[in-house]
Amino acid sequence: YKNMLPGYYVGEVSDYKVYPHVADFRRVRQELLRQGLFETDMRFYWKMASWHALLFLGALYMSLGGESTAARMGGAAVMGIFWQQLAGIGHDVG
């Protein structure tokens, strides 16, 4: 911040007290960082993409390729599950 935003640098806070619970949270965060638990595992996203593709393609196959009403209704239900799962991912992404 001192190099990138020097015009917005006003000063440094002094005379503040770090409460014990805040120090505990900071200690836990540092331990989690040390263990690498904040690192992204891309395999998770590949698995989720595969799951969503399976749901979507399965729904299309059942809905468009199905000869019976039951197959088409099953495809509609699977498409609903696909959208529900996708909404969950959208919620987590922000």
JSON list of C-alpha atoms in Angstrom, two decimals:
[
{"chain": "A", "resi": 1, "resn": "TYR", "atom": "CA", "xyz": [0.00, 0.00, 0.00]},
{"chain": "A", "resi": 2, "resn": "LYS", "atom": "CA", "xyz": [2.91, 2.37, 0.63]},
{"chain": "A", "resi": 3, "resn": "ASN", "atom": "CA", "xyz": [4.23, 1.92, -2.92]},
{"chain": "A", "resi": 4, "resn": "MET", "atom": "CA", "xyz": [1.02, 1.42, -4.89]},
{"chain": "A", "resi": 5, "resn": "LEU", "atom": "CA", "xyz": [-1.29, 3.92, -3.19]},
{"chain": "A", "resi": 6, "resn": "PRO", "atom": "CA", "xyz": [0.95, 6.59, -1.63]},
{"chain": "A", "resi": 7, "resn": "GLY", "atom": "CA", "xyz": [-1.67, 9.31, -2.08]},
{"chain": "A", "resi": 8, "resn": "TYR", "atom": "CA", "xyz": [-4.09, 7.43, 0.15]},
{"chain": "A", "resi": 9, "resn": "TYR", "atom": "CA", "xyz": [-1.59, 6.63, 2.89]},
{"chain": "A", "resi": 10, "resn": "VAL", "atom": "CA", "xyz": [-2.60, 8.76, 5.85]},
{"chain": "A", "resi": 11, "resn": "GLY", "atom": "CA", "xyz": [-0.64, 7.23, 8.69]},
{"chain": "A", "resi": 12, "resn": "GLU", "atom": "CA", "xyz": [-0.29, 4.22, 10.92]},
{"chain": "A", "resi": 13, "resn": "VAL", "atom": "CA", "xyz": [-2.52, 3.30, 13.82]},
{"chain": "A", "resi": 14, "resn": "SER", "atom": "CA", "xyz": [-0.80, 3.36, 17.18]},
{"chain": "A", "resi": 15, "resn": "ASP", "atom": "CA", "xyz": [-1.88, 2.64, 20.73]},
{"chain": "A", "resi": 16, "resn": "TYR", "atom": "CA", "xyz": [-4.26, -0.14, 19.87]},
{"chain": "A", "resi": 17, "resn": "LYS", "atom": "CA", "xyz": [-4.89, -3.26, 21.87]},
{"chain": "A", "resi": 18, "resn": "VAL", "atom": "CA", "xyz": [-5.08, -6.70, 20.30]},
{"chain": "A", "resi": 19, "resn": "TYR", "atom": "CA", "xyz": [-7.77, -8.59, 22.16]},
{"chain": "A", "resi": 20, "resn": "PRO", "atom": "CA", "xyz": [-7.05, -12.18, 23.17]},
{"chain": "A", "resi": 21, "resn": "HIS", "atom": "CA", "xyz": [-9.70, -13.67, 20.88]},
{"chain": "A", "resi": 22, "resn": "VAL", "atom": "CA", "xyz": [-8.29, -11.71, 17.92]},
{"chain": "A", "resi": 23, "resn": "ALA", "atom": "CA", "xyz": [-4.81, -12.99, 18.71]},
{"chain": "A", "resi": 24, "resn": "ASP", "atom": "CA", "xyz": [-6.25, -16.53, 18.83]},
{"chain": "A", "resi": 25, "resn": "PHE", "atom": "CA", "xyz": [-7.89, -16.08, 15.42]},
{"chain": "A", "resi": 26, "resn": "ARG", "atom": "CA", "xyz": [-4.64, -14.75, 13.97]},
{"chain": "A", "resi": 27, "resn": "ARG", "atom": "CA", "xyz": [-2.72, -17.68, 15.42]},
{"chain": "A", "resi": 28, "resn": "VAL", "atom": "CA", "xyz": [-5.19, -20.18, 13.96]},
{"chain": "A", "resi": 29, "resn": "ARG", "atom": "CA", "xyz": [-5.04, -18.43, 10.58]},
{"chain": "A", "resi": 30, "resn": "GLN", "atom": "CA", "xyz": [-1.25, -18.59, 10.54]},
{"chain": "A", "resi": 31, "resn": "GLU", "atom": "CA", "xyz": [-1.37, -22.29, 11.40]},
{"chain": "A", "resi": 32, "resn": "LEU", "atom": "CA", "xyz": [-3.85, -22.94, 8.57]},
{"chain": "A", "resi": 33, "resn": "LEU", "atom": "CA", "xyz": [-1.63, -20.98, 6.17]},
{"chain": "A", "resi": 34, "resn": "ARG", "atom": "CA", "xyz": [1.39, -22.99, 7.31]},
{"chain": "A", "resi": 35, "resn": "GLN", "atom": "CA", "xyz": [-0.45, -26.25, 6.64]},
{"chain": "A", "resi": 36, "resn": "GLY", "atom": "CA", "xyz": [-1.45, -25.02, 3.17]},
{"chain": "A", "resi": 37, "resn": "LEU", "atom": "CA", "xyz": [-5.17, -25.36, 3.79]},
{"chain": "A", "resi": 38, "resn": "PHE", "atom": "CA", "xyz": [-5.95, -22.12, 1.93]},
{"chain": "A", "resi": 39, "resn": "GLU", "atom": "CA", "xyz": [-4.33, -23.42, -1.27]},
{"chain": "A", "resi": 40, "resn": "THR", "atom": "CA", "xyz": [-6.73, -24.21, -4.11]},
{"chain": "A", "resi": 41, "resn": "ASP", "atom": "CA", "xyz": [-7.01, -27.82, -5.22]},
{"chain": "A", "resi": 42, "resn": "MET", "atom": "CA", "xyz": [-7.94, -27.66, -8.90]},
{"chain": "A", "resi": 43, "resn": "ARG", "atom": "CA", "xyz": [-9.00, -31.32, -8.88]},
{"chain": "A", "resi": 44, "resn": "PHE", "atom": "CA", "xyz": [-12.10, -30.24, -6.96]},
{"chain": "A", "resi": 45, "resn": "TYR", "atom": "CA", "xyz": [-13.13, -27.90, -9.78]},
{"chain": "A", "resi": 46, "resn": "TRP", "atom": "CA", "xyz": [-12.49, -30.55, -12.42]},
{"chain": "A", "resi": 47, "resn": "LYS", "atom": "CA", "xyz": [-14.68, -32.99, -10.49]},
{"chain": "A", "resi": 48, "resn": "MET", "atom": "CA", "xyz": [-17.43, -30.40, -10.14]},
{"chain": "A", "resi": 49, "resn": "ALA", "atom": "CA", "xyz": [-17.24, -29.52, -13.85]},
{"chain": "A", "resi": 50, "resn": "SER", "atom": "CA", "xyz": [-17.47, -33.21, -14.73]},
{"chain": "A", "resi": 51, "resn": "TRP", "atom": "CA", "xyz": [-20.45, -33.67, -12.42]},
{"chain": "A", "resi": 52, "resn": "HIS", "atom": "CA", "xyz": [-22.28, -30.70, -13.93]},
{"chain": "A", "resi": 53, "resn": "ALA", "atom": "CA", "xyz": [-21.51, -31.86, -17.47]},
{"chain": "A", "resi": 54, "resn": "LEU", "atom": "CA", "xyz": [-22.82, -35.33, -16.63]},
{"chain": "A", "resi": 55, "resn": "LEU", "atom": "CA", "xyz": [-26.04, -33.89, -15.24]},
{"chain": "A", "resi": 56, "resn": "PHE", "atom": "CA", "xyz": [-26.56, -31.53, -18.17]},
{"chain": "A", "resi": 57, "resn": "LEU", "atom": "CA", "xyz": [-25.78, -34.04, -20.90]},
{"chain": "A", "resi": 58, "resn": "GLY", "atom": "CA", "xyz": [-27.78, -36.73, -19.15]},
{"chain": "A", "resi": 59, "resn": "ALA", "atom": "CA", "xyz": [-30.77, -34.41, -18.93]},
{"chain": "A", "resi": 60, "resn": "LEU", "atom": "CA", "xyz": [-30.48, -33.52, -22.61]},
{"chain": "A", "resi": 61, "resn": "TYR", "atom": "CA", "xyz": [-30.18, -37.16, -23.59]},
{"chain": "A", "resi": 62, "resn": "MET", "atom": "CA", "xyz": [-33.18, -38.19, -21.53]},
{"chain": "A", "resi": 63, "resn": "SER", "atom": "CA", "xyz": [-35.33, -35.22, -22.59]},
{"chain": "A", "resi": 64, "resn": "LEU", "atom": "CA", "xyz": [-34.52, -35.11, -26.29]},
{"chain": "A", "resi": 65, "resn": "GLY", "atom": "CA", "xyz": [-33.71, -38.74, -26.96]},
{"chain": "A", "resi": 66, "resn": "GLY", "atom": "CA", "xyz": [-36.28, -40.36, -24.73]},
{"chain": "A", "resi": 67, "resn": "GLU", "atom": "CA", "xyz": [-39.20, -42.04, -26.42]},
{"chain": "A", "resi": 68, "resn": "SER", "atom": "CA", "xyz": [-41.46, -42.27, -23.41]},
{"chain": "A", "resi": 69, "resn": "THR", "atom": "CA", "xyz": [-43.07, -39.65, -21.24]},
{"chain": "A", "resi": 70, "resn": "ALA", "atom": "CA", "xyz": [-41.31, -41.12, -18.19]},
{"chain": "A", "resi": 71, "resn": "ALA", "atom": "CA", "xyz": [-37.90, -40.64, -19.83]},
{"chain": "A", "resi": 72, "resn": "ARG", "atom": "CA", "xyz": [-38.70, -37.04, -20.70]},
{"chain": "A", "resi": 73, "resn": "MET", "atom": "CA", "xyz": [-40.00, -36.30, -17.22]},
{"chain": "A", "resi": 74, "resn": "GLY", "atom": "CA", "xyz": [-36.88, -37.94, -15.77]},
{"chain": "A", "resi": 75, "resn": "GLY", "atom": "CA", "xyz": [-34.78, -35.70, -18.03]},
{"chain": "A", "resi": 76, "resn": "ALA", "atom": "CA", "xyz": [-36.67, -32.66, -16.78]},
{"chain": "A", "resi": 77, "resn": "ALA", "atom": "CA", "xyz": [-36.03, -33.71, -13.19]},
{"chain": "A", "resi": 78, "resn": "VAL", "atom": "CA", "xyz": [-32.32, -34.20, -13.89]},
{"chain": "A", "resi": 79, "resn": "MET", "atom": "CA", "xyz": [-32.22, -30.76, -15.56]},
{"chain": "A", "resi": 80, "resn": "GLY", "atom": "CA", "xyz": [-33.77, -29.30, -12.41]},
{"chain": "A", "resi": 81, "resn": "ILE", "atom": "CA", "xyz": [-31.08, -30.98, -10.32]},
{"chain": "A", "resi": 82, "resn": "PHE", "atom": "CA", "xyz": [-28.45, -29.56, -12.69]},
{"chain": "A", "resi": 83, "resn": "TRP", "atom": "CA", "xyz": [-29.76, -26.01, -12.22]},
{"chain": "A", "resi": 84, "resn": "GLN", "atom": "CA", "xyz": [-30.01, -26.45, -8.46]},
{"chain": "A", "resi": 85, "resn": "GLN", "atom": "CA", "xyz": [-26.41, -27.66, -8.28]},
{"chain": "A", "resi": 86, "resn": "LEU", "atom": "CA", "xyz": [-25.22, -24.85, -10.54]},
{"chain": "A", "resi": 87, "resn": "ALA", "atom": "CA", "xyz": [-26.98, -22.28, -8.36]},
{"chain": "A", "resi": 88, "resn": "GLY", "atom": "CA", "xyz": [-25.08, -23.65, -5.35]},
{"chain": "A", "resi": 89, "resn": "ILE", "atom": "CA", "xyz": [-21.78, -23.13, -7.16]},
{"chain": "A", "resi": 90, "resn": "GLY", "atom": "CA", "xyz": [-22.85, -19.63, -8.19]},
{"chain": "A", "resi": 91, "resn": "HIS", "atom": "CA", "xyz": [-23.70, -18.85, -4.59]},
{"chain": "A", "resi": 92, "resn": "ASP", "atom": "CA", "xyz": [-20.29, -20.05, -3.38]},
{"chain": "A", "resi": 93, "resn": "VAL", "atom": "CA", "xyz": [-18.44, -18.12, -6.08]},
{"chain": "A", "resi": 94, "resn": "GLY", "atom": "CA", "xyz": [-20.15, -14.93, -5.07]}
]
